[in-house]
Amino acid sequence: MSREISIQYYAILQEKRGLSIENITTEATTPRELYRHLQQTYDFPLEPENMAVAVNHALTHWDTSLQDQDTVVFLPPIARG
Amino acid sequence: MNAGTYSHFELTESRLDINRLRQDLKHPKSDTTLTFESTVPIDVGEHALDRLDCEVYEELAESAGQQIIQEALEQFGVSDIAIVQRTGRLVPGESLLWIGINTPHFEAGQQAIHYVIQALKDRLPIWQKALFKDGSTAWLTSTTTTATQEEGQPASEQAESTQAEIRQPEPASEETVATIHTNVPDDELVPFHELEEAVNQSQALTPAFYFQDQLAHQGIGLEGQRKLANSKVLIVGAGSLGNAALSYLSGAGVGTIGVCDASRLETEHLHRQPLYVTQDIGKNKALLAAERLQANNPFVQIKVHPKKLERHNAKGLFEAYDIILDCTNQVMSRALLQEAAASFHKPLVQARILQYEGQLHVYQPQTGGCLQCQEALKPEIPSTALTASSTFGAVSGTFGTLQAIEALKLILSLPTPLTESQMVLDLLTYQSRFIQRIRNRDCEACQPYIEPAQVDNAHEEIVHSPIALTPDLDQFEWEVSIHAQDIQRLSNYILVDVSEAREHRPFPNHPCLNLPFSRFNLNSHLLDRDHDYLLYCQKGTRSAHLVRELRGRGYRNIYTLSGGLLSLPFLFQSETPMATKVNQPAEEAPKALEYSLG
């Protein structure tokens, strides 16, 4: 069953993807699955272990269930001087 | 926002007007205002900076910022906190972050600023990319020195080691889901995957939150917590040592904890046994301890054994647990527990205390040495060692806590449990020494049980053995019960009251000696090996102890009054010795031979 997911990218993910936000249709059921799929396509250098993920603007775990119309944001490690 | 309308968190792409921010924060109350400002530097490392691009995940940043302000207000008692974070494109010299705090107390304000700075570093989802004048770029890290990067290449290796990560819940590994035991039926066990719940779930009472700080610890983590949940520890003795050991082992999450104690709480226990309260006096300590522990931690299972550990029940108890703690601080139970540990192959964590000094050892059967293995056999045991002999609860509590630590070392395979040596620690000087406890195969104290059927000459064995070896003593052989109809039996014995002088009650019409328990060893030479003695005290506990000891030393004709004086109500129905002294005329007062050598 496919879902429409809105994704936001930051930092290095944004650079690799070339976009800061996009809407996609996906079969992925969890953020982890979704990320794996994107990682392969766009060559993201970060692993879920080093990142956080937010669904609908709340931090959650990588294996939570995705629903149709969810917003997923992958958070690379905070980069500040 | 509480505490005034001046607290706020703001993200802005406009240049910060520091003066205005400071002015806006000041308010009529004469508070101290502390401010912090960070500025974009002109270079990072050796590289001249052209500009800084700051991205922020706004939705999460807003909530994180508000939360940080709320936490700092609550924790430090400051009046107002304002945080303004720049985003977008910045050039060297521009203000990047401004924090202002109004506080009635300078120190609190300082602490609050530190807290806020660190919290923002940890939790604010912001990414700063430096663009250098030579065209290279880098994602900034908290070390602020970054190697020159290829365009678009992130400092990902540095990111792992130096960058602060946004806190997120630990994912549970898929293969191994552990369960924490609760005191609910098996089919309702709370599963471990509650750890996966979202961080912003409210602080529910779940194993994930209860053990949060242990789980976050690298040395423990999920794996360690699972080991704890699956372990079973028996604590023998719910006294001063036991109180400490029980509290910390249950808090750590040992899945099954057994408490073995037949005794009842008495007033004089309260000062060193902090689990109990005054309303508990008179109740069984194992039951009380279990109630207290369960109230602190509902995620472990506490089993109550309100009985005395004896030879006939040791097997059942020992086999049900993995590790045994001797928290009795009593010579006789020490010997029995050691034998049982040897017989049923369970590690035994032993502690004993005397005044300000204590000893700690883990007896590991078959591989390790027991406390007697290397020592010459000692027939003399000071009577004062038979009862609790620490000065303060702080002393016994310390060693009970150390016993818990040794148990945790065994469960989690942490380094250097005290299996090869015994530690002696003086709490006055903190000097410690370690006595090696290497196994002696011929040691008799840690041999498994000698079954009674195997030994033919029980009494001969006893005469030559040290106190620790009492394989064939049957308490029932030397307990004497006196009933109203055979009160004359008392005349067959020399009566010895081992109560303390202030408790001493002479038998009416039967002469007796008073040799108080606390000084018994000094006076035991007064007992003749050829006569029949009947020792008694108020309840029969102390006299039983002494008779066991004396039997071990070769006194054959020595007995204890079962149940003590309290078992003989008929003696005092019409006339109590005390009433006798007060009411009866002098010539009818009992002629008690009182050698009160106390």
XYZ file of C-alpha atoms in Angstrom, chain B residues 17-447:
431
model
C 19.827 44.527 17.537
C 21.615 43.668 20.763
C 20.888 46.959 22.512
C 17.203 46.671 21.841
C 17.154 43.072 23.005
C 18.817 44.074 26.269
C 16.467 46.991 26.747
C 13.443 44.835 26.098
C 14.555 42.347 28.710
C 15.004 44.843 31.513
C 12.001 45.268 33.681
C 10.959 47.324 36.694
C 12.181 44.833 39.323
C 15.827 45.410 40.102
C 17.005 42.021 38.927
C 20.479 41.140 37.732
C 20.616 40.633 33.995
C 23.162 38.278 32.481
C 23.668 38.131 28.744
C 25.517 35.848 26.396
C 26.300 36.649 22.799
C 28.056 34.572 20.182
C 29.416 36.157 17.029
C 30.392 34.798 13.642
C 34.203 34.634 13.630
C 36.434 35.900 10.839
C 38.063 32.535 10.437
C 37.530 28.949 11.408
C 40.706 27.048 12.072
C 43.161 28.496 9.609
C 40.565 29.318 7.016
C 39.227 32.769 6.347
C 35.496 32.736 6.497
C 33.392 34.338 3.816
C 29.982 33.623 5.236
C 27.927 31.274 7.351
C 24.683 29.691 6.142
C 22.391 28.586 8.923
C 19.502 26.228 8.377
C 17.047 25.476 11.067
C 14.159 23.002 11.294
C 11.715 25.523 12.535
C 8.901 23.482 13.947
C 11.132 21.386 16.135
C 13.378 24.315 16.970
C 10.433 26.274 18.325
C 9.322 23.507 20.626
C 12.884 22.676 21.672
C 13.615 26.301 22.473
C 10.434 26.769 24.484
C 11.105 23.601 26.380
C 14.654 24.598 27.215
C 13.432 27.920 28.561
C 10.785 26.208 30.648
C 13.271 23.736 32.084
C 15.787 26.410 32.974
C 13.151 28.599 34.596
C 12.028 25.713 36.741
C 15.423 24.366 37.588
C 17.270 27.548 38.484
C 14.563 29.866 39.712
C 15.530 32.712 37.395
C 12.898 35.247 36.407
C 13.089 35.509 32.615
C 14.984 33.872 29.803
C 15.173 35.276 26.282
C 16.837 33.365 23.467
C 17.242 34.782 19.981
C 18.812 32.577 17.330
C 19.912 33.922 13.954
C 19.287 31.876 10.851
C 19.954 32.411 7.195
C 23.089 33.995 5.828
C 25.564 35.674 8.197
C 28.917 37.306 7.727
C 31.819 37.575 10.206
C 31.058 40.010 12.997
C 27.335 39.419 13.053
C 25.606 38.148 16.160
C 24.610 34.560 15.848
C 22.954 33.793 19.178
C 21.846 35.973 22.059
C 20.715 34.803 25.481
C 19.481 37.127 28.200
C 18.541 36.099 31.709
C 16.945 38.116 34.488
C 17.710 36.611 37.848
C 17.426 37.535 41.512
C 20.652 35.648 42.179
C 23.824 35.854 40.166
C 24.860 32.226 40.679
C 21.516 30.878 39.555
C 21.739 33.056 36.499
C 25.198 31.752 35.673
C 24.050 28.190 36.021
C 21.006 28.885 33.914
C 23.080 30.360 31.125
C 25.404 27.354 31.109
C 22.430 25.065 31.025
C 20.756 26.903 28.174
C 23.924 27.074 26.092
C 24.543 23.378 26.475
C 20.922 22.460 25.896
C 20.794 24.482 22.703
C 23.947 22.734 21.524
C 22.371 19.368 22.213
C 18.834 19.878 21.104
C 18.330 22.784 18.764
C 18.043 21.414 15.213
C 20.267 23.855 13.398
C 22.969 23.288 10.812
C 25.675 25.839 10.044
C 27.660 25.638 6.902
C 30.800 27.691 6.573
C 31.800 29.027 3.171
C 35.425 29.990 3.091
C 37.110 32.605 1.037
C 39.038 29.959 -0.891
C 35.790 28.442 -2.088
C 35.746 25.401 0.155
C 32.888 24.631 2.508
C 32.447 22.802 5.782
C 29.704 21.899 8.189
C 30.703 23.329 11.534
C 31.264 21.048 14.475
C 31.511 21.866 18.152
C 35.287 21.675 17.999
C 35.154 24.549 15.498
C 38.272 23.446 13.733
C 37.419 21.619 10.577
C 39.577 20.370 7.824
C 39.035 21.871 4.452
C 36.249 20.034 2.754
C 35.551 19.138 -0.778
C 32.511 20.966 -1.830
C 29.456 19.251 -0.525
C 31.391 16.683 1.475
C 30.306 16.734 5.078
C 32.602 16.288 8.045
C 30.782 13.044 8.713
C 33.564 11.302 10.611
C 34.037 14.276 12.807
C 30.304 14.469 13.080
C 30.167 11.129 14.804
C 32.781 11.849 17.374
C 32.491 15.511 18.116
C 29.105 16.731 17.164
C 26.314 16.837 19.610
C 23.496 14.616 18.527
C 19.877 15.316 18.901
C 18.650 13.091 21.649
C 16.539 10.325 20.361
C 15.103 7.145 21.855
C 17.281 4.031 21.690
C 15.988 1.611 19.087
C 15.543 -1.899 20.393
C 17.446 -4.551 18.473
C 15.134 -6.762 16.567
C 16.537 -10.168 17.438
C 16.524 -9.898 21.166
C 13.524 -8.477 22.866
C 13.815 -8.837 26.594
C 11.054 -8.758 29.117
C 11.154 -7.154 32.472
C 9.401 -9.131 35.105
C 6.670 -7.433 36.998
C 4.495 -8.758 39.723
C 1.738 -9.481 37.245
C 0.888 -12.821 35.671
C 3.179 -13.946 32.883
C 0.775 -13.275 30.083
C 0.664 -9.636 31.067
C 4.406 -9.006 31.273
C 5.407 -5.545 30.151
C 7.502 -5.941 27.005
C 10.859 -4.222 26.614
C 9.981 -2.539 23.367
C 8.443 0.255 25.354
C 11.887 1.723 24.942
C 10.908 2.549 21.418
C 8.203 4.946 22.475
C 8.584 8.511 21.306
C 10.672 10.862 23.376
C 7.863 13.329 23.782
C 5.632 10.795 25.435
C 4.724 11.922 28.926
C 6.815 10.479 31.758
C 4.758 7.340 32.188
C 5.776 4.746 34.727
C 7.315 2.266 32.353
C 10.521 0.260 32.471
C 11.908 2.532 29.779
C 11.698 5.559 31.993
C 12.434 3.787 35.241
C 15.735 2.398 33.994
C 16.432 5.268 31.625
C 19.712 6.371 33.126
C 21.036 2.830 33.392
C 20.040 2.090 29.835
C 21.758 5.216 28.609
C 24.959 4.109 30.259
C 27.241 2.497 27.733
C 28.466 -0.131 30.133
C 24.927 -1.337 30.836
C 22.494 -0.577 28.051
C 19.817 -2.931 26.826
C 22.019 -5.953 27.052
C 22.927 -5.345 30.667
C 19.407 -4.489 31.691
C 18.218 -7.738 30.201
C 20.799 -9.669 32.199
C 19.596 -7.933 35.321
C 15.985 -8.726 34.542
C 16.833 -12.386 34.149
C 18.894 -12.685 37.315
C 17.680 -13.996 40.655
C 19.300 -12.919 43.870
C 18.513 -14.109 47.381
C 19.273 -11.776 50.263
C 19.475 -13.602 53.558
C 18.861 -11.141 56.338
C 16.732 -8.013 56.028
C 18.678 -6.117 58.646
C 21.167 -3.306 58.288
C 23.226 -4.990 55.589
C 20.149 -6.317 53.841
C 18.339 -2.963 53.751
C 21.084 -1.406 51.660
C 21.696 -4.413 49.436
C 17.977 -4.886 48.778
C 17.347 -1.237 47.969
C 20.054 -1.002 45.359
C 19.607 -4.409 43.760
C 15.897 -3.842 43.323
C 16.527 -0.370 41.949
C 19.009 -1.806 39.505
C 16.336 -4.099 38.149
C 17.316 -7.537 39.348
C 14.309 -9.413 38.042
C 13.709 -11.740 40.970
C 14.734 -10.855 44.491
C 14.251 -13.132 47.467
C 14.191 -11.777 51.020
C 14.774 -14.329 53.749
C 14.264 -13.232 57.343
C 12.210 -14.715 60.137
C 12.690 -11.894 62.597
C 10.373 -9.072 63.482
C 11.173 -5.405 63.498
C 12.143 -4.013 66.858
C 12.601 -0.403 67.896
C 16.349 -0.685 68.127
C 16.571 -1.729 64.498
C 15.147 1.481 63.107
C 18.281 3.580 63.465
C 20.214 1.416 61.016
C 17.496 -0.079 58.840
C 16.048 2.830 56.901
C 13.533 0.807 54.896
C 11.331 0.474 57.954
C 9.165 2.962 59.807
C 7.830 3.138 63.349
C 4.438 1.748 62.401
C 6.175 -1.424 61.287
C 7.422 -2.435 64.711
C 6.522 -6.030 65.442
C 5.982 -7.091 61.871
C 8.075 -9.565 59.936
C 10.998 -7.850 58.245
C 10.995 -9.874 55.049
C 7.402 -8.851 54.409
C 8.094 -5.227 55.251
C 11.145 -5.045 53.037
C 9.228 -6.547 50.156
C 6.454 -3.967 50.486
C 8.903 -1.085 50.517
C 10.892 -2.363 47.590
C 7.828 -3.021 45.490
C 6.606 0.498 46.169
C 9.851 1.861 44.763
C 10.091 -0.505 41.809
C 7.050 -2.271 40.380
C 9.119 -3.856 37.644
C 10.892 -6.489 39.706
C 9.515 -9.502 41.475
C 10.097 -9.725 45.214
C 9.691 -13.082 46.883
C 9.199 -13.243 50.611
C 10.676 -16.015 52.745
C 9.665 -15.152 56.303
C 11.621 -17.991 57.791
C 15.004 -18.825 59.145
C 17.364 -20.384 56.678
C 18.209 -23.797 58.082
C 19.700 -26.969 56.805
C 16.341 -28.485 55.931
C 15.179 -25.597 53.802
C 18.494 -24.401 52.369
C 18.281 -26.603 49.317
C 14.916 -25.324 48.175
C 15.963 -21.724 48.701
C 19.404 -21.907 47.145
C 18.289 -23.742 44.060
C 15.716 -21.064 43.267
C 18.314 -18.290 42.951
C 21.537 -17.548 41.087
C 23.401 -15.501 43.648
C 23.094 -15.453 47.418
C 23.941 -12.553 49.708
C 24.786 -13.210 53.317
C 23.465 -10.132 55.063
C 23.081 -11.747 58.440
C 26.361 -10.696 60.030
C 26.093 -13.744 62.229
C 28.628 -16.470 62.669
C 26.228 -19.371 62.672
C 24.361 -18.432 59.534
C 27.647 -17.581 57.862
C 28.782 -21.159 58.306
C 25.519 -22.619 57.136
C 25.338 -20.362 54.088
C 28.875 -21.224 53.132
C 28.137 -24.910 53.296
C 24.962 -24.460 51.311
C 26.788 -22.419 48.678
C 29.343 -25.207 48.353
C 26.636 -27.831 48.189
C 24.465 -26.146 45.590
C 27.183 -24.326 43.649
C 25.991 -20.788 44.046
C 28.217 -17.761 44.517
C 27.860 -16.231 47.959
C 28.553 -12.544 48.636
C 29.640 -12.263 52.228
C 30.111 -9.242 54.432
C 30.714 -8.784 58.075
C 31.095 -5.684 60.143
C 32.567 -4.774 63.449
C 32.436 -1.199 64.654
C 33.867 0.886 61.820
C 35.481 -1.906 59.921
C 34.036 -4.362 57.486
C 35.023 -7.243 55.324
C 33.756 -8.223 51.914
C 34.269 -11.408 49.950
C 32.630 -13.348 47.169
C 32.793 -17.064 47.744
C 32.747 -18.812 44.388
C 32.294 -22.538 45.083
C 34.656 -24.997 43.422
C 36.957 -22.345 42.036
C 37.351 -19.861 44.830
C 38.451 -20.019 48.414
C 36.190 -19.589 51.390
C 37.023 -17.603 54.470
C 38.467 -20.618 56.237
C 40.481 -22.118 53.411
C 43.771 -20.574 54.348
C 43.275 -20.000 58.008
C 44.054 -22.123 60.987
C 40.850 -23.344 62.513
C 39.543 -20.975 65.111
C 37.486 -22.405 67.950
C 36.902 -19.110 69.700
C 34.322 -16.730 68.400
C 33.580 -13.577 70.307
C 29.981 -13.463 71.362
C 29.684 -9.851 70.337
C 30.100 -10.955 66.750
C 26.877 -12.868 66.980
C 24.716 -9.783 66.849
C 24.779 -6.611 64.793
C 27.907 -4.852 65.762
C 28.292 -1.826 63.581
C 28.214 1.512 65.302
C 26.061 3.394 62.844
C 23.720 2.428 60.068
C 26.157 4.272 57.821
C 28.736 1.570 58.398
C 26.534 -1.426 57.802
C 24.761 0.392 55.001
C 28.093 0.933 53.281
C 28.936 -2.746 53.317
C 25.453 -3.793 52.339
C 25.815 -1.455 49.377
C 29.173 -3.015 48.531
C 27.527 -6.416 48.587
C 25.058 -5.150 46.016
C 27.932 -3.915 43.886
C 29.612 -7.317 43.994
C 26.382 -8.984 42.968
C 26.048 -6.547 40.066
C 29.594 -7.338 39.019
C 28.705 -11.008 38.830
C 25.468 -10.444 36.921
C 26.913 -7.996 34.411
C 30.335 -9.635 34.194
C 31.958 -6.405 35.312
C 35.651 -6.605 36.093
C 37.256 -7.780 39.306
C 34.635 -9.147 41.617
C 36.126 -10.075 44.980
C 36.284 -13.774 44.244
C 39.966 -14.237 44.776
C 40.488 -12.071 47.752
C 38.677 -10.618 50.709
C 38.703 -6.891 51.254
C 39.039 -5.436 54.699
C 38.051 -1.796 54.787
C 38.333 0.616 57.677
C 35.812 3.398 57.308
C 37.688 5.652 59.676
C 40.955 5.750 57.767
C 39.695 4.325 54.459
C 42.621 1.981 54.523
C 41.892 -1.229 52.782
C 43.775 -4.441 52.496
C 43.164 -7.503 50.453
C 43.609 -11.002 51.796
C 43.933 -13.703 49.219
C 41.318 -16.426 49.451
C 42.671 -19.191 47.290
C 40.862 -22.448 47.382
C 42.162 -25.129 49.656
C 40.855 -28.471 48.522
C 41.139 -29.946 51.960
C 39.292 -27.145 53.616
C 36.480 -28.553 55.651
C 34.496 -25.368 55.986
C 33.536 -25.271 52.356
C 32.866 -28.917 51.743
